[in-house]
PDB file of C-alpha atoms in Angstrom:
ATOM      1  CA  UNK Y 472      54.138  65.169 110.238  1.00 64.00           C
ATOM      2  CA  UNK Y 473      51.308  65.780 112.644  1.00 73.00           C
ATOM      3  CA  UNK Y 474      49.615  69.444 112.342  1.00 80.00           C
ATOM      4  CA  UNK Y 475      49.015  70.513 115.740  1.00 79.00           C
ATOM      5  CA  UNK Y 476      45.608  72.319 116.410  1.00 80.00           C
ATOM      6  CA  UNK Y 477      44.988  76.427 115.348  1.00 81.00           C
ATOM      7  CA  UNK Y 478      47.610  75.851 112.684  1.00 80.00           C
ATOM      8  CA  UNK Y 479      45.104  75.836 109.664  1.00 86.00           C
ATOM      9  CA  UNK Y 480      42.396  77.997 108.930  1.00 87.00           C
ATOM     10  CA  UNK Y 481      38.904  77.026 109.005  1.00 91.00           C
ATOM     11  CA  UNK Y 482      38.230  75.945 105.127  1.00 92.00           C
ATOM     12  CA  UNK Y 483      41.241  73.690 105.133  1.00 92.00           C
ATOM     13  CA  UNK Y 484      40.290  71.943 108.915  1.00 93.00           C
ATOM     14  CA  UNK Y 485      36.678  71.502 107.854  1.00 95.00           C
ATOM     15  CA  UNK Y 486      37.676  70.288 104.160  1.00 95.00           C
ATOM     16  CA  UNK Y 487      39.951  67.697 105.203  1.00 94.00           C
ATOM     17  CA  UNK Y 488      37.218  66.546 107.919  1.00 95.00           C
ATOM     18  CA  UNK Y 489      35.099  65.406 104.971  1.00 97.00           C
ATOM     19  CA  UNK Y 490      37.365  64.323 102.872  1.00 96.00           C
ATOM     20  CA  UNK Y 491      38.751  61.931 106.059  1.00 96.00           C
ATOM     21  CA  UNK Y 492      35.221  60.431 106.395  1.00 97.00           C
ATOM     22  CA  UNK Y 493      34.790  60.219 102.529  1.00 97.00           C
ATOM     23  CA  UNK Y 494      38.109  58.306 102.940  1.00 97.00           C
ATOM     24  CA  UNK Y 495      37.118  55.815 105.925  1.00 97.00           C
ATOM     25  CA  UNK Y 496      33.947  54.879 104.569  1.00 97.00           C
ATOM     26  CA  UNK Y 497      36.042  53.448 101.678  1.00 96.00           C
ATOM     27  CA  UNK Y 498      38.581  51.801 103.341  1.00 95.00           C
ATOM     28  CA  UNK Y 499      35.841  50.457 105.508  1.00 95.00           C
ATOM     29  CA  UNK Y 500      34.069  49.020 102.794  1.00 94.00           C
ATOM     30  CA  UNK Y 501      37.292  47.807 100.911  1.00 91.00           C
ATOM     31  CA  UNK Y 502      38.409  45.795 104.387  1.00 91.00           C
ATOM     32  CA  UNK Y 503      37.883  42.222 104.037  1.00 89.00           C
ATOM     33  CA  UNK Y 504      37.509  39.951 106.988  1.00 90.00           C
ATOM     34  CA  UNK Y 505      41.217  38.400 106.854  1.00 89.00           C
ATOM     35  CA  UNK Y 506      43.060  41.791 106.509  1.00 90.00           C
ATOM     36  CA  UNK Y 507      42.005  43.041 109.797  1.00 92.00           C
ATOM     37  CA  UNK Y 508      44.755  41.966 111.660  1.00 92.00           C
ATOM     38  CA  UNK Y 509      46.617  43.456 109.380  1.00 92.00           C
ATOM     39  CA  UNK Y 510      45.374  46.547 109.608  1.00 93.00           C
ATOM     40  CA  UNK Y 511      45.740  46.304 113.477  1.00 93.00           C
ATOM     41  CA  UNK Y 512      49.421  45.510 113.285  1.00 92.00           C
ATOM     42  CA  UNK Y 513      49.989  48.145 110.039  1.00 92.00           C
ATOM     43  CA  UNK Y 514      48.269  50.510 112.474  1.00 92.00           C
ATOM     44  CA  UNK Y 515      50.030  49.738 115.381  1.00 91.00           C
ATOM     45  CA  UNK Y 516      53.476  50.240 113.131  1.00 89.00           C
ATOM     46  CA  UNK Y 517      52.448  53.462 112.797  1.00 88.00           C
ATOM     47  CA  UNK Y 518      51.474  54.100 116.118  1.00 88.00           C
ATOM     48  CA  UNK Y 519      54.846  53.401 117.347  1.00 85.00           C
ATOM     49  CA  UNK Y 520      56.809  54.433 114.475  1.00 82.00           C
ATOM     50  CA  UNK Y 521      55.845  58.042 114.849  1.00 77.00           C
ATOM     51  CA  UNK Y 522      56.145  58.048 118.583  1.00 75.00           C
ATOM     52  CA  UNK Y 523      59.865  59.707 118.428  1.00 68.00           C
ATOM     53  CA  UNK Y 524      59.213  62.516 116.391  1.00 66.00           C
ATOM     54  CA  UNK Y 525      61.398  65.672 115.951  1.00 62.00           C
ATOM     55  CA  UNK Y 526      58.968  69.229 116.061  1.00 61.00           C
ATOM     56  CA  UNK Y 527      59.141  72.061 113.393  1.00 57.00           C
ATOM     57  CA  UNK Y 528      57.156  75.042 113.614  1.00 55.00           C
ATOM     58  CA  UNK Y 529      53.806  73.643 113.073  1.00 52.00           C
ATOM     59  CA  UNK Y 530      54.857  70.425 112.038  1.00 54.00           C
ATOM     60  CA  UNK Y 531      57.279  67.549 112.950  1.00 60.00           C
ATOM     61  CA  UNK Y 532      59.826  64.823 111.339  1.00 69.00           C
ATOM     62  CA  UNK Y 533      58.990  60.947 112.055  1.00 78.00           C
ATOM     63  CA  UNK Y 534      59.004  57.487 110.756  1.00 84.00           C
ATOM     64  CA  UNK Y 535      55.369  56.896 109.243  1.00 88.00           C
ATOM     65  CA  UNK Y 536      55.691  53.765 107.877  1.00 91.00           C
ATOM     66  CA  UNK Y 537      52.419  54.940 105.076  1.00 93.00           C
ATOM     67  CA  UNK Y 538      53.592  53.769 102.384  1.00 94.00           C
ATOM     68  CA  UNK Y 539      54.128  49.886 103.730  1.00 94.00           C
ATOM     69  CA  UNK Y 540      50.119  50.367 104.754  1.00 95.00           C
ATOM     70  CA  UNK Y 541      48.664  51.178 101.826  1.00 95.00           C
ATOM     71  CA  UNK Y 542      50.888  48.379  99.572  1.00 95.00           C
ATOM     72  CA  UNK Y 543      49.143  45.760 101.875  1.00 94.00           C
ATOM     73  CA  UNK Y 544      45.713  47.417 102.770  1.00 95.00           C
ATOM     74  CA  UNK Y 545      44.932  49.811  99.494  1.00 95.00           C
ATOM     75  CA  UNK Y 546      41.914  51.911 100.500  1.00 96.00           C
ATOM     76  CA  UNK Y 547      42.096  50.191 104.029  1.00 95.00           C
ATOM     77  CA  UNK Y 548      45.101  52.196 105.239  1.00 96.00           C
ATOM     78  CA  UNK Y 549      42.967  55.330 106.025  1.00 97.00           C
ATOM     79  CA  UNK Y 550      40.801  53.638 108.338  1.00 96.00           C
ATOM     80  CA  UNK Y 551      43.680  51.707 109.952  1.00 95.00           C
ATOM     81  CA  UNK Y 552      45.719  55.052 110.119  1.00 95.00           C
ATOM     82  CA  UNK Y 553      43.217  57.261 111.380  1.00 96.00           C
ATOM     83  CA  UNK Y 554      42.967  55.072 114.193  1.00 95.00           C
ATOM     84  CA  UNK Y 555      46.545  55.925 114.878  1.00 93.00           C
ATOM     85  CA  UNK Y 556      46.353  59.208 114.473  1.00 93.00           C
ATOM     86  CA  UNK Y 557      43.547  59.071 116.681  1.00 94.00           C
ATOM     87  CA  UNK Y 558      45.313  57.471 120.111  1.00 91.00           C
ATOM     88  CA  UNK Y 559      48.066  59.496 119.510  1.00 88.00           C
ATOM     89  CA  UNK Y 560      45.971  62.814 119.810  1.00 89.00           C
ATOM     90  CA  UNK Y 561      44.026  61.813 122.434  1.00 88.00           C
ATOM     91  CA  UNK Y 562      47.130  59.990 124.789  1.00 87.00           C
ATOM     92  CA  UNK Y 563      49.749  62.101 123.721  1.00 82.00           C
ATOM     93  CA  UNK Y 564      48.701  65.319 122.240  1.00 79.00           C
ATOM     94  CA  UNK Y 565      50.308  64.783 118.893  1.00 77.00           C
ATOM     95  CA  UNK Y 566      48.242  66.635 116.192  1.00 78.00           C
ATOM     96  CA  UNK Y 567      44.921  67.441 117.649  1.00 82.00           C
ATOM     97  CA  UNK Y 568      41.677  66.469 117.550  1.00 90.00           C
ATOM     98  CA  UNK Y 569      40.046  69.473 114.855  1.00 91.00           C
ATOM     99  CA  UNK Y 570      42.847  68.432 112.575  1.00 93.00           C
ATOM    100  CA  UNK Y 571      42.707  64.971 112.661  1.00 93.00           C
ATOM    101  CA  UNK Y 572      40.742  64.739 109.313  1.00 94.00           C
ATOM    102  CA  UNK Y 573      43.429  66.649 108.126  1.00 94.00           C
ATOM    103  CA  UNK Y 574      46.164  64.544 109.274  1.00 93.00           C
ATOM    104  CA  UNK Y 575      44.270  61.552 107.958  1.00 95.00           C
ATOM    105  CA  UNK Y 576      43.831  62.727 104.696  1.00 96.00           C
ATOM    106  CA  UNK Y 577      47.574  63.990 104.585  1.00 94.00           C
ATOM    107  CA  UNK Y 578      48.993  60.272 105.617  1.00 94.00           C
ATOM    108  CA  UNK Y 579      46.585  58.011 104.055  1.00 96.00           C
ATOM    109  CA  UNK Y 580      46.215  59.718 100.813  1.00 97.00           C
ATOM    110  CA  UNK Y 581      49.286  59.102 100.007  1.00 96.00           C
ATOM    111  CA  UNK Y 582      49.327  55.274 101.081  1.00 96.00           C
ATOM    112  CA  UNK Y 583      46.735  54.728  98.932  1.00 97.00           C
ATOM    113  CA  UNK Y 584      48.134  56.473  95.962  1.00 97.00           C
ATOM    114  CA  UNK Y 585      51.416  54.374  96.263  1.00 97.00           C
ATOM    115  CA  UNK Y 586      48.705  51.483  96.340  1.00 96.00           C
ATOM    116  CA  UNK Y 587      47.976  52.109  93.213  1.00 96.00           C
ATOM    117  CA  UNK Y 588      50.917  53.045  91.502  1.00 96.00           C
ATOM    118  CA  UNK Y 589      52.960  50.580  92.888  1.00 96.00           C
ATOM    119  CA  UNK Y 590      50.520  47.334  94.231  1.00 93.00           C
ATOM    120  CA  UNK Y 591      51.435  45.519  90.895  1.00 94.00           C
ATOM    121  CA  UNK Y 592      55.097  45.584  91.067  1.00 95.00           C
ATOM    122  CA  UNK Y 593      54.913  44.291  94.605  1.00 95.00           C
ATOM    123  CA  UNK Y 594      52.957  41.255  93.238  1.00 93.00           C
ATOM    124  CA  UNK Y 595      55.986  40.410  90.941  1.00 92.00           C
ATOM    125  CA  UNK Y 596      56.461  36.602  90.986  1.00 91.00           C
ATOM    126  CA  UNK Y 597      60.252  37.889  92.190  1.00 93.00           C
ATOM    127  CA  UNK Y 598      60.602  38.447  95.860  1.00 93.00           C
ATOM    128  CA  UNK Y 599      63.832  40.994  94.913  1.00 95.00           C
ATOM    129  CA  UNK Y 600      61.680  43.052  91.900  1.00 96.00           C
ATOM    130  CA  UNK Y 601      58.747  43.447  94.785  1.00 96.00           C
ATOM    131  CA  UNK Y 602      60.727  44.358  97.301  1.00 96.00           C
ATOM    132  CA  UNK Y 603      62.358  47.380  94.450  1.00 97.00           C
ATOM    133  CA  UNK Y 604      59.019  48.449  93.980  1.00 97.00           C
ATOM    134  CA  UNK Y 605      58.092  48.296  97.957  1.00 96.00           C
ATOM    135  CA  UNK Y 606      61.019  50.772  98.762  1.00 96.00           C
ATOM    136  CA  UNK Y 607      59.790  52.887  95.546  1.00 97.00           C
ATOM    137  CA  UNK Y 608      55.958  52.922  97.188  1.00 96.00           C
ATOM    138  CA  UNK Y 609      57.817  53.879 100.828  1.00 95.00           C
ATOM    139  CA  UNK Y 610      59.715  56.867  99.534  1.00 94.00           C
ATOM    140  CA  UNK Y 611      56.913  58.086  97.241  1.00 96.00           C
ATOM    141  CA  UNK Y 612      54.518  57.868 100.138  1.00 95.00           C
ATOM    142  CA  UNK Y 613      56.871  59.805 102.210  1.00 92.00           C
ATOM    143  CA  UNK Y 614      57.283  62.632  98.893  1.00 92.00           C
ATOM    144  CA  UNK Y 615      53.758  62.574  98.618  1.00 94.00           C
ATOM    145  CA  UNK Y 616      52.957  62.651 102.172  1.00 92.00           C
ATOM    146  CA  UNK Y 617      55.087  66.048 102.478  1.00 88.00           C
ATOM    147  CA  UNK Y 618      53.644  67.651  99.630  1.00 88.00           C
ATOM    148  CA  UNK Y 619      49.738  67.607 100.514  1.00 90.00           C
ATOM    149  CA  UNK Y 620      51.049  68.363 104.059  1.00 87.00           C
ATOM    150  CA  UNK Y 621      52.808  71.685 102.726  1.00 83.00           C
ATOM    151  CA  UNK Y 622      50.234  72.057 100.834  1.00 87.00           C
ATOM    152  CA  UNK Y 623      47.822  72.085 103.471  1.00 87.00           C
ATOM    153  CA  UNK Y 624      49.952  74.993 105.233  1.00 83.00           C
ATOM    154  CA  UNK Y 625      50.240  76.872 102.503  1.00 83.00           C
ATOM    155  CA  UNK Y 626      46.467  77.086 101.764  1.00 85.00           C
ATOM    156  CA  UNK Y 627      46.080  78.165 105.390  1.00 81.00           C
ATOM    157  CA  UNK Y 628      47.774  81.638 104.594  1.00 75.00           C
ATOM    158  CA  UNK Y 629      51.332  82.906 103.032  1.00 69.00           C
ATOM    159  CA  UNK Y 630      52.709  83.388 106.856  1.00 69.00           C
ATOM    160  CA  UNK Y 631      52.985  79.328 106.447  1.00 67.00           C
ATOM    161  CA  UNK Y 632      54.889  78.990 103.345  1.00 72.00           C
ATOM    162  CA  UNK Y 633      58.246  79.154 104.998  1.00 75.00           C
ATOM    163  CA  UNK Y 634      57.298  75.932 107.365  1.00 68.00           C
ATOM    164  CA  UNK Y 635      55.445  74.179 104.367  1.00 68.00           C
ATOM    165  CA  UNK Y 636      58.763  74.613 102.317  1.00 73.00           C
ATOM    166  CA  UNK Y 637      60.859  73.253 105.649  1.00 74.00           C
ATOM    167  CA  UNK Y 638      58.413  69.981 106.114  1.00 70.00           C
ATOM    168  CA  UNK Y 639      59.803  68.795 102.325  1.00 73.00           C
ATOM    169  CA  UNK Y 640      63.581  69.147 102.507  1.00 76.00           C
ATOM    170  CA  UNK Y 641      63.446  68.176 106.492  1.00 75.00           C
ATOM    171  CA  UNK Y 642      61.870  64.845 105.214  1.00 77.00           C
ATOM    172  CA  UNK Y 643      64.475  64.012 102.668  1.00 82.00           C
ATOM    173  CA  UNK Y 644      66.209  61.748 105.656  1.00 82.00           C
ATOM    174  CA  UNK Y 645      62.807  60.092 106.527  1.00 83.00           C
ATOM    175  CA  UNK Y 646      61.980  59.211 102.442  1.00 89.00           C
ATOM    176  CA  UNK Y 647      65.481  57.227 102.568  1.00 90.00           C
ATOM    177  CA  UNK Y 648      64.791  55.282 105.537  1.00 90.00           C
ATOM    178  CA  UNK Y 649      61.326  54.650 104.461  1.00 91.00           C
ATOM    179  CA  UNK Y 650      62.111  53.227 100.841  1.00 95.00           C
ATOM    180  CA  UNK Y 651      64.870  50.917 102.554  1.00 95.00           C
ATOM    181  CA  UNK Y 652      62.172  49.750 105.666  1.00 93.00           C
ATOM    182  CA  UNK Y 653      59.430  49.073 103.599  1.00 95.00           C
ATOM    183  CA  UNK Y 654      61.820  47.526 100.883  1.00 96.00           C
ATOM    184  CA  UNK Y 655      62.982  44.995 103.933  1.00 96.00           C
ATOM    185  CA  UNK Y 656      59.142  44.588 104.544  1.00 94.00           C
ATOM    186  CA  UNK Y 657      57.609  43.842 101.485  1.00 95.00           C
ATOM    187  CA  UNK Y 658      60.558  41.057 100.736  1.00 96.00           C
ATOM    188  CA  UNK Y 659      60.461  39.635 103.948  1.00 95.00           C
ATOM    189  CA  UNK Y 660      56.337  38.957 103.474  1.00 92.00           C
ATOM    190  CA  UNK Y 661      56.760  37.894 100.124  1.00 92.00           C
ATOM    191  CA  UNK Y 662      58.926  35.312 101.772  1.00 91.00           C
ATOM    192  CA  UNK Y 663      56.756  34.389 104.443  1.00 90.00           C
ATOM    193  CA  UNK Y 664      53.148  35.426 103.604  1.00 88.00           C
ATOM    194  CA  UNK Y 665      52.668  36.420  99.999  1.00 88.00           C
ATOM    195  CA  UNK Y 666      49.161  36.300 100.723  1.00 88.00           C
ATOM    196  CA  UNK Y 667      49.126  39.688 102.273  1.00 87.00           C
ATOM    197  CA  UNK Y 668      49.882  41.288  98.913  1.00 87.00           C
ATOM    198  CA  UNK Y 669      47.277  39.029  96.672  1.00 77.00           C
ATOM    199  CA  UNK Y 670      50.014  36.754  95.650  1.00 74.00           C
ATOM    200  CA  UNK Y 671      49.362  33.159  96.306  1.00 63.00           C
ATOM    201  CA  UNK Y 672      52.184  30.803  98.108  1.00 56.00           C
ATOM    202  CA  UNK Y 673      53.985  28.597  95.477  1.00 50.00           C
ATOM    203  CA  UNK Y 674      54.045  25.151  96.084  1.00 45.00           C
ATOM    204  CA  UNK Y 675      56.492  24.081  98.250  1.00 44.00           C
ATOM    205  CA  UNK Y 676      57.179  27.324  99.296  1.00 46.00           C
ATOM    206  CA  UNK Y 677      56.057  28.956 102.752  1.00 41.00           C
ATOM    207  CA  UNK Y 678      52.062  28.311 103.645  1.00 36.00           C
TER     208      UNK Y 678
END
């Protein structure tokens, strides 16, 4: 999913630079004290998870793990990711530095759009109805994720519509796996630590 550098053209690179920092100020200012190491271990998830990637043209196909970030972290997830996104650009070459707002905006958009759509459902007082909605928010984020990053190619010039309509059905793999992970996720933690999602323990149950 990372857009390697010279892919995009110079409107969409500087417009997704801005948007990025719009993005990090709020997540910045939405991250309280006792979700930061949260948002370390969320971004470390990501780190890894996108490690093994498979390339395609300009793009490639990886585990992202988005859509888990934004359920727990909301507007948090694009700082958290774009520190990610970050070490993996400047230790591995994945991406590139003059698209990383682009990147950013392209996986933590998404994760904070599933926040929204899908945050209440994984605060269901059942563990089983949260963890439905949790694999709903992973897919979407996955859906979503693909779209603004075809859409991102395909604003950088018609040669790219080919690879932007290849990122989408090469991802249809990757939106299964990530519904079932982050369904597995979100039920283990409302299990364990409900707290993470703004639901409080029940008595009795685990502190």
């Amino acid at each position: 999913m990372h857009i390697v550098d010279g892919a995009l053209s110079n409107p969409v690179v500087i417009g997704g630079a801005v948007l990025a920092v719009g993005g990090i100020a709020m997540g910045l200012r939405r991250l309280p004290m006792e979700k930061i190491p949260a948002a370390g271990v969320l971004s470390a998830t990501f780190f890894v998870a996108s490690l093994v990637h498979v390339p395609i043209g300009p793009s490639s196909v990886h585990l992202i793990m988005n859509g888990l970030a934004g359920l727990v972290l909301g507007w948090a997830a694009f700082p958290a990711l774009f520190v990610g996104l970050l070490l993996q650009a400047v230790f591995f070459g994945f991406g590139g530095i003059t698209v990383l707002g682009v990147n950013t905006v392209n996986i933590a958009l998404p994760a904070v759009i599933v926040y929204f759509i899908c945050s209440r459902g994984v605060r269901s007082p059942s563990p089983v109805t949260a963890a439905v909605w949790g694999g709903i928010g992973g897919g979407l984020a996955i859906v979503l994720t693909t779209g603004v990053v075809a859409l991102s190619l395909a604003l950088s010039g018609d040669e790219f519509l080919p690879a932007a309509q290849l990122v989408f059905f090469a991802h249809i793999p990757v939106m299964i796996i990530e519904a079932l992970l982050s369904a597995a996720a979100v039920y283990l933690a409302r299990k364990v630590k409900p707290e993470l999602f703004g639901v409080l323990a029940t008595p009795g149950g685990p502190s």
